[in-house]
Amino acid sequence: MLEINKSSLFKDKNLSKFEITENFTCIRFLDQNKERFELEFNLEQGTSFNTFLIRSNKELFVIHPPEKSYFNSFNNIISLVFDQFQLNKINVITGHINPQIIETIKNINTKFKNLTITCSNPGFKLITELWNQKSPNLEKFVEVELPQINIIKKELILELENISLELIPVPTARWPGGLIVYERNQEI
């Protein structure tokens, strides 16, 4: 099994990596900030954000990218994977969209030129609205071109090498861009 060189990854104690299969990895970012949700549900160690990476046919699939605060660590990880396995394309599948995740995707888009976003139809609308929205706190704003977007309007099965992803749009009042990603072979 090919292994990612992890020596530089684990300096950050709020980051861990789990190999699920040879080409399927989970990166967990721990958020130790105690916010209302964590206090209400007595989550003493904070919460985690799980991002999944799948390598298939020279393409890297990033499922549920992390928020902007984790971008530097995340960028190091995908750069290592991209270089080590000589990949030439990134497909970001996002089921939860907020301004912080959009910032991460924009940063990925500027670093890696061959990027595609996969999301639900309401997610597409939200991404296009947020993509070049200027934050009032920014002094300097650089407009970034919106990459190609694949819109998932109904349930879709995406077959990759040894991975079978089921993409299911699930809009809710709180998360209208919701998209569930289910890996059928590993039942994740």
PDB file of C-alpha atoms in Angstrom:
ATOM      1  CA  MET A   1       0.000   0.000   0.000  1.00  0.00           C
ATOM      2  CA  LEU A   2       1.323   3.453  -0.907  1.00  0.00           C
ATOM      3  CA  GLU A   3       1.734   5.685   2.100  1.00  0.00           C
ATOM      4  CA  ILE A   4       1.692   9.474   2.319  1.00  0.00           C
ATOM      5  CA  ASN A   5       4.809  10.960   3.914  1.00  0.00           C
ATOM      6  CA  LYS A   6       3.339  12.188   7.205  1.00  0.00           C
ATOM      7  CA  SER A   7       6.390  13.582   8.979  1.00  0.00           C
ATOM      8  CA  SER A   8       5.373  17.212   8.456  1.00  0.00           C
ATOM      9  CA  LEU A   9       1.662  16.656   8.986  1.00  0.00           C
ATOM     10  CA  PHE A  10       1.434  15.815  12.655  1.00  0.00           C
ATOM     11  CA  LYS A  11       3.100  18.844  14.195  1.00  0.00           C
ATOM     12  CA  ASP A  12      -0.468  20.079  14.598  1.00  0.00           C
ATOM     13  CA  LYS A  13      -2.073  18.145  17.472  1.00  0.00           C
ATOM     14  CA  ASN A  14      -5.537  19.073  16.177  1.00  0.00           C
ATOM     15  CA  LEU A  15      -5.073  16.975  13.049  1.00  0.00           C
ATOM     16  CA  SER A  16      -5.211  13.227  12.552  1.00  0.00           C
ATOM     17  CA  LYS A  17      -5.238  10.947   9.519  1.00  0.00           C
ATOM     18  CA  PHE A  18      -6.910   7.574   9.038  1.00  0.00           C
ATOM     19  CA  GLU A  19      -6.319   5.253   6.085  1.00  0.00           C
ATOM     20  CA  ILE A  20      -9.620   3.611   5.162  1.00  0.00           C
ATOM     21  CA  THR A  21      -8.375   1.831   2.031  1.00  0.00           C
ATOM     22  CA  GLU A  22      -5.331   2.233  -0.205  1.00  0.00           C
ATOM     23  CA  ASN A  23      -6.805   5.273  -1.958  1.00  0.00           C
ATOM     24  CA  PHE A  24      -9.374   6.466   0.605  1.00  0.00           C
ATOM     25  CA  THR A  25      -8.269   8.588   3.588  1.00  0.00           C
ATOM     26  CA  CYS A  26      -9.989  10.562   6.339  1.00  0.00           C
ATOM     27  CA  ILE A  27      -8.389  13.743   7.673  1.00  0.00           C
ATOM     28  CA  ARG A  28      -9.876  14.860  10.986  1.00  0.00           C
ATOM     29  CA  PHE A  29      -9.498  18.443  12.188  1.00  0.00           C
ATOM     30  CA  LEU A  30     -10.299  18.909  15.878  1.00  0.00           C
ATOM     31  CA  ASP A  31     -11.880  22.218  16.878  1.00  0.00           C
ATOM     32  CA  GLN A  32     -11.340  22.699  20.598  1.00  0.00           C
ATOM     33  CA  ASN A  33     -13.309  25.944  20.746  1.00  0.00           C
ATOM     34  CA  LYS A  34     -16.320  25.383  22.943  1.00  0.00           C
ATOM     35  CA  GLU A  35     -19.298  26.995  21.312  1.00  0.00           C
ATOM     36  CA  ARG A  36     -22.953  26.814  22.196  1.00  0.00           C
ATOM     37  CA  PHE A  37     -23.461  23.463  20.460  1.00  0.00           C
ATOM     38  CA  GLU A  38     -20.564  21.827  22.317  1.00  0.00           C
ATOM     39  CA  LEU A  39     -21.719  23.190  25.670  1.00  0.00           C
ATOM     40  CA  GLU A  40     -25.338  22.092  25.175  1.00  0.00           C
ATOM     41  CA  PHE A  41     -24.304  18.541  24.259  1.00  0.00           C
ATOM     42  CA  ASN A  42     -21.450  18.365  26.790  1.00  0.00           C
ATOM     43  CA  LEU A  43     -18.760  17.779  24.165  1.00  0.00           C
ATOM     44  CA  GLU A  44     -15.796  18.441  26.435  1.00  0.00           C
ATOM     45  CA  GLN A  45     -13.123  18.073  23.747  1.00  0.00           C
ATOM     46  CA  GLY A  46     -14.832  20.201  21.104  1.00  0.00           C
ATOM     47  CA  THR A  47     -15.947  18.850  17.743  1.00  0.00           C
ATOM     48  CA  SER A  48     -14.196  17.543  14.674  1.00  0.00           C
ATOM     49  CA  PHE A  49     -14.468  18.227  10.968  1.00  0.00           C
ATOM     50  CA  ASN A  50     -13.881  15.184   8.800  1.00  0.00           C
ATOM     51  CA  THR A  51     -12.582  15.601   5.265  1.00  0.00           C
ATOM     52  CA  PHE A  52     -12.192  12.575   3.019  1.00  0.00           C
ATOM     53  CA  LEU A  53      -9.648  12.214   0.211  1.00  0.00           C
ATOM     54  CA  ILE A  54     -10.043   9.691  -2.599  1.00  0.00           C
ATOM     55  CA  ARG A  55      -7.483   9.125  -5.334  1.00  0.00           C
ATOM     56  CA  SER A  56      -8.836   7.741  -8.609  1.00  0.00           C
ATOM     57  CA  ASN A  57      -7.455   7.917 -12.166  1.00  0.00           C
ATOM     58  CA  LYS A  58      -5.074  10.874 -11.572  1.00  0.00           C
ATOM     59  CA  GLU A  59      -7.860  12.789  -9.838  1.00  0.00           C
ATOM     60  CA  LEU A  60      -8.175  13.744  -6.180  1.00  0.00           C
ATOM     61  CA  PHE A  61     -11.710  13.815  -4.778  1.00  0.00           C
ATOM     62  CA  VAL A  62     -12.046  16.011  -1.681  1.00  0.00           C
ATOM     63  CA  ILE A  63     -15.258  15.289   0.193  1.00  0.00           C
ATOM     64  CA  HIS A  64     -16.404  17.924   2.700  1.00  0.00           C
ATOM     65  CA  PRO A  65     -13.469  20.375   2.640  1.00  0.00           C
ATOM     66  CA  PRO A  66     -12.618  22.019   5.980  1.00  0.00           C
ATOM     67  CA  GLU A  67     -13.241  25.638   6.902  1.00  0.00           C
ATOM     68  CA  LYS A  68     -10.734  28.414   6.202  1.00  0.00           C
ATOM     69  CA  SER A  69      -9.103  28.200   9.647  1.00  0.00           C
ATOM     70  CA  TYR A  70      -7.711  24.759   8.697  1.00  0.00           C
ATOM     71  CA  PHE A  71      -6.589  25.700   5.198  1.00  0.00           C
ATOM     72  CA  ASN A  72      -2.822  25.788   5.824  1.00  0.00           C
ATOM     73  CA  SER A  73      -2.757  22.253   7.245  1.00  0.00           C
ATOM     74  CA  PHE A  74      -5.171  21.057   4.590  1.00  0.00           C
ATOM     75  CA  ASN A  75      -3.144  22.682   1.810  1.00  0.00           C
ATOM     76  CA  ASN A  76       0.002  20.877   3.022  1.00  0.00           C
ATOM     77  CA  ILE A  77      -1.832  17.554   2.948  1.00  0.00           C
ATOM     78  CA  ILE A  78      -3.320  17.894  -0.525  1.00  0.00           C
ATOM     79  CA  SER A  79      -0.043  19.270  -1.903  1.00  0.00           C
ATOM     80  CA  LEU A  80       1.789  16.187  -0.614  1.00  0.00           C
ATOM     81  CA  VAL A  81      -0.850  13.837  -2.045  1.00  0.00           C
ATOM     82  CA  PHE A  82      -0.985  15.724  -5.336  1.00  0.00           C
ATOM     83  CA  ASP A  83       2.798  15.600  -5.784  1.00  0.00           C
ATOM     84  CA  GLN A  84       3.373  12.085  -4.455  1.00  0.00           C
ATOM     85  CA  PHE A  85       0.758  10.464  -6.685  1.00  0.00           C
ATOM     86  CA  GLN A  86       1.189  12.848  -9.650  1.00  0.00           C
ATOM     87  CA  LEU A  87      -2.457  13.832  -9.795  1.00  0.00           C
ATOM     88  CA  ASN A  88      -3.721  16.419 -12.282  1.00  0.00           C
ATOM     89  CA  LYS A  89      -7.268  17.255 -11.200  1.00  0.00           C
ATOM     90  CA  ILE A  90      -9.215  18.013  -8.011  1.00  0.00           C
ATOM     91  CA  ASN A  91     -12.953  17.455  -7.587  1.00  0.00           C
ATOM     92  CA  VAL A  92     -14.356  19.053  -4.417  1.00  0.00           C
ATOM     93  CA  ILE A  93     -17.631  17.446  -3.332  1.00  0.00           C
ATOM     94  CA  THR A  94     -19.302  19.636  -0.759  1.00  0.00           C
ATOM     95  CA  GLY A  95     -22.506  18.900   1.078  1.00  0.00           C
ATOM     96  CA  HIS A  96     -22.298  21.758   3.542  1.00  0.00           C
ATOM     97  CA  ILE A  97     -21.646  25.278   2.287  1.00  0.00           C
ATOM     98  CA  ASN A  98     -20.779  28.356   4.274  1.00  0.00           C
ATOM     99  CA  PRO A  99     -18.497  31.374   3.671  1.00  0.00           C
ATOM    100  CA  GLN A 100     -15.577  29.698   5.495  1.00  0.00           C
ATOM    101  CA  ILE A 101     -15.744  26.592   3.279  1.00  0.00           C
ATOM    102  CA  ILE A 102     -16.056  28.793   0.177  1.00  0.00           C
ATOM    103  CA  GLU A 103     -12.792  30.501   1.212  1.00  0.00           C
ATOM    104  CA  THR A 104     -11.077  27.109   1.436  1.00  0.00           C
ATOM    105  CA  ILE A 105     -12.353  26.129  -2.030  1.00  0.00           C
ATOM    106  CA  LYS A 106     -11.242  29.484  -3.464  1.00  0.00           C
ATOM    107  CA  ASN A 107      -7.758  28.955  -2.028  1.00  0.00           C
ATOM    108  CA  ILE A 108      -7.612  25.445  -3.498  1.00  0.00           C
ATOM    109  CA  ASN A 109      -8.725  26.907  -6.831  1.00  0.00           C
ATOM    110  CA  THR A 110      -5.863  29.418  -6.881  1.00  0.00           C
ATOM    111  CA  LYS A 111      -3.238  26.779  -5.997  1.00  0.00           C
ATOM    112  CA  PHE A 112      -4.491  23.915  -8.193  1.00  0.00           C
ATOM    113  CA  LYS A 113      -5.734  25.035 -11.584  1.00  0.00           C
ATOM    114  CA  ASN A 114      -7.805  22.020 -12.644  1.00  0.00           C
ATOM    115  CA  LEU A 115     -10.642  22.187 -10.088  1.00  0.00           C
ATOM    116  CA  THR A 116     -14.264  21.072 -10.275  1.00  0.00           C
ATOM    117  CA  ILE A 117     -16.886  21.566  -7.574  1.00  0.00           C
ATOM    118  CA  THR A 118     -19.683  19.022  -7.145  1.00  0.00           C
ATOM    119  CA  CYS A 119     -22.725  20.153  -5.145  1.00  0.00           C
ATOM    120  CA  SER A 120     -26.525  20.148  -5.043  1.00  0.00           C
ATOM    121  CA  ASN A 121     -28.641  22.603  -7.050  1.00  0.00           C
ATOM    122  CA  PRO A 122     -29.325  24.885  -4.027  1.00  0.00           C
ATOM    123  CA  GLY A 123     -25.628  24.502  -3.162  1.00  0.00           C
ATOM    124  CA  PHE A 124     -24.746  25.816  -6.626  1.00  0.00           C
ATOM    125  CA  LYS A 125     -26.905  28.895  -6.040  1.00  0.00           C
ATOM    126  CA  LEU A 126     -25.274  29.506  -2.660  1.00  0.00           C
ATOM    127  CA  ILE A 127     -21.734  29.050  -4.029  1.00  0.00           C
ATOM    128  CA  THR A 128     -22.328  31.493  -6.884  1.00  0.00           C
ATOM    129  CA  GLU A 129     -23.747  34.061  -4.433  1.00  0.00           C
ATOM    130  CA  LEU A 130     -20.859  33.712  -1.968  1.00  0.00           C
ATOM    131  CA  TRP A 131     -17.967  33.167  -4.408  1.00  0.00           C
ATOM    132  CA  ASN A 132     -16.884  36.773  -4.970  1.00  0.00           C
ATOM    133  CA  GLN A 133     -18.710  38.356  -2.062  1.00  0.00           C
ATOM    134  CA  LYS A 134     -16.375  40.873  -0.438  1.00  0.00           C
ATOM    135  CA  SER A 135     -15.895  40.719   3.301  1.00  0.00           C
ATOM    136  CA  PRO A 136     -16.121  44.182   4.938  1.00  0.00           C
ATOM    137  CA  ASN A 137     -12.961  43.352   6.955  1.00  0.00           C
ATOM    138  CA  LEU A 138     -10.778  42.921   3.860  1.00  0.00           C
ATOM    139  CA  GLU A 139      -8.690  45.823   2.687  1.00  0.00           C
ATOM    140  CA  LYS A 140      -7.599  44.129  -0.517  1.00  0.00           C
ATOM    141  CA  PHE A 141     -10.030  41.944  -2.461  1.00  0.00           C
ATOM    142  CA  VAL A 142      -8.978  39.743  -5.364  1.00  0.00           C
ATOM    143  CA  GLU A 143     -11.710  38.295  -7.540  1.00  0.00           C
ATOM    144  CA  VAL A 144     -11.255  34.581  -8.276  1.00  0.00           C
ATOM    145  CA  GLU A 145     -12.837  32.925 -11.311  1.00  0.00           C
ATOM    146  CA  LEU A 146     -15.523  30.388 -10.429  1.00  0.00           C
ATOM    147  CA  PRO A 147     -14.423  26.875 -11.498  1.00  0.00           C
ATOM    148  CA  GLN A 148     -16.582  24.319 -13.303  1.00  0.00           C
ATOM    149  CA  ILE A 149     -19.469  23.107 -11.139  1.00  0.00           C
ATOM    150  CA  ASN A 150     -21.211  19.726 -11.434  1.00  0.00           C
ATOM    151  CA  ILE A 151     -24.766  20.033 -10.123  1.00  0.00           C
ATOM    152  CA  ILE A 152     -26.399  17.018  -8.468  1.00  0.00           C
ATOM    153  CA  LYS A 153     -30.168  17.394  -8.907  1.00  0.00           C
ATOM    154  CA  LYS A 154     -31.161  13.866  -7.912  1.00  0.00           C
ATOM    155  CA  GLU A 155     -29.503  10.821  -6.394  1.00  0.00           C
ATOM    156  CA  LEU A 156     -26.356   9.847  -8.312  1.00  0.00           C
ATOM    157  CA  ILE A 157     -23.911   6.959  -7.982  1.00  0.00           C
ATOM    158  CA  LEU A 158     -20.321   7.837  -8.842  1.00  0.00           C
ATOM    159  CA  GLU A 159     -18.183   4.755  -9.519  1.00  0.00           C
ATOM    160  CA  LEU A 160     -14.458   5.221  -8.936  1.00  0.00           C
ATOM    161  CA  GLU A 161     -11.768   2.498  -8.934  1.00  0.00           C
ATOM    162  CA  ASN A 162     -12.674   0.532  -5.764  1.00  0.00           C
ATOM    163  CA  ILE A 163     -15.011   3.210  -4.393  1.00  0.00           C
ATOM    164  CA  SER A 164     -18.726   3.662  -4.995  1.00  0.00           C
ATOM    165  CA  LEU A 165     -20.042   7.063  -3.918  1.00  0.00           C
ATOM    166  CA  GLU A 166     -23.732   7.748  -3.600  1.00  0.00           C
ATOM    167  CA  LEU A 167     -24.511  11.483  -3.795  1.00  0.00           C
ATOM    168  CA  ILE A 168     -27.919  12.384  -2.375  1.00  0.00           C
ATOM    169  CA  PRO A 169     -29.270  15.962  -2.266  1.00  0.00           C
ATOM    170  CA  VAL A 170     -30.962  16.579   1.101  1.00  0.00           C
ATOM    171  CA  PRO A 171     -31.940  20.238   1.396  1.00  0.00           C
ATOM    172  CA  THR A 172     -33.189  21.375   4.793  1.00  0.00           C
ATOM    173  CA  ALA A 173     -34.369  24.750   6.041  1.00  0.00           C
ATOM    174  CA  ARG A 174     -31.048  25.314   7.808  1.00  0.00           C
ATOM    175  CA  TRP A 175     -28.777  23.817   5.108  1.00  0.00           C
ATOM    176  CA  PRO A 176     -30.498  24.225   1.734  1.00  0.00           C
ATOM    177  CA  GLY A 177     -27.333  23.137  -0.108  1.00  0.00           C
ATOM    178  CA  GLY A 178     -27.162  19.826   1.776  1.00  0.00           C
ATOM    179  CA  LEU A 179     -25.652  16.859  -0.061  1.00  0.00           C
ATOM    180  CA  ILE A 180     -25.030  13.496   1.606  1.00  0.00           C
ATOM    181  CA  VAL A 181     -22.053  11.509   0.345  1.00  0.00           C
ATOM    182  CA  TYR A 182     -22.219   7.788   1.158  1.00  0.00           C
ATOM    183  CA  GLU A 183     -19.460   5.323   0.255  1.00  0.00           C
ATOM    184  CA  ARG A 184     -21.238   2.058  -0.435  1.00  0.00           C
ATOM    185  CA  ASN A 185     -18.317  -0.413  -0.275  1.00  0.00           C
ATOM    186  CA  GLN A 186     -17.030   0.735   3.127  1.00  0.00           C
ATOM    187  CA  GLU A 187     -20.496   1.794   4.327  1.00  0.00           C
ATOM    188  CA  ILE A 188     -19.283   5.246   5.377  1.00  0.00           C
TER     189      ILE A 188
END
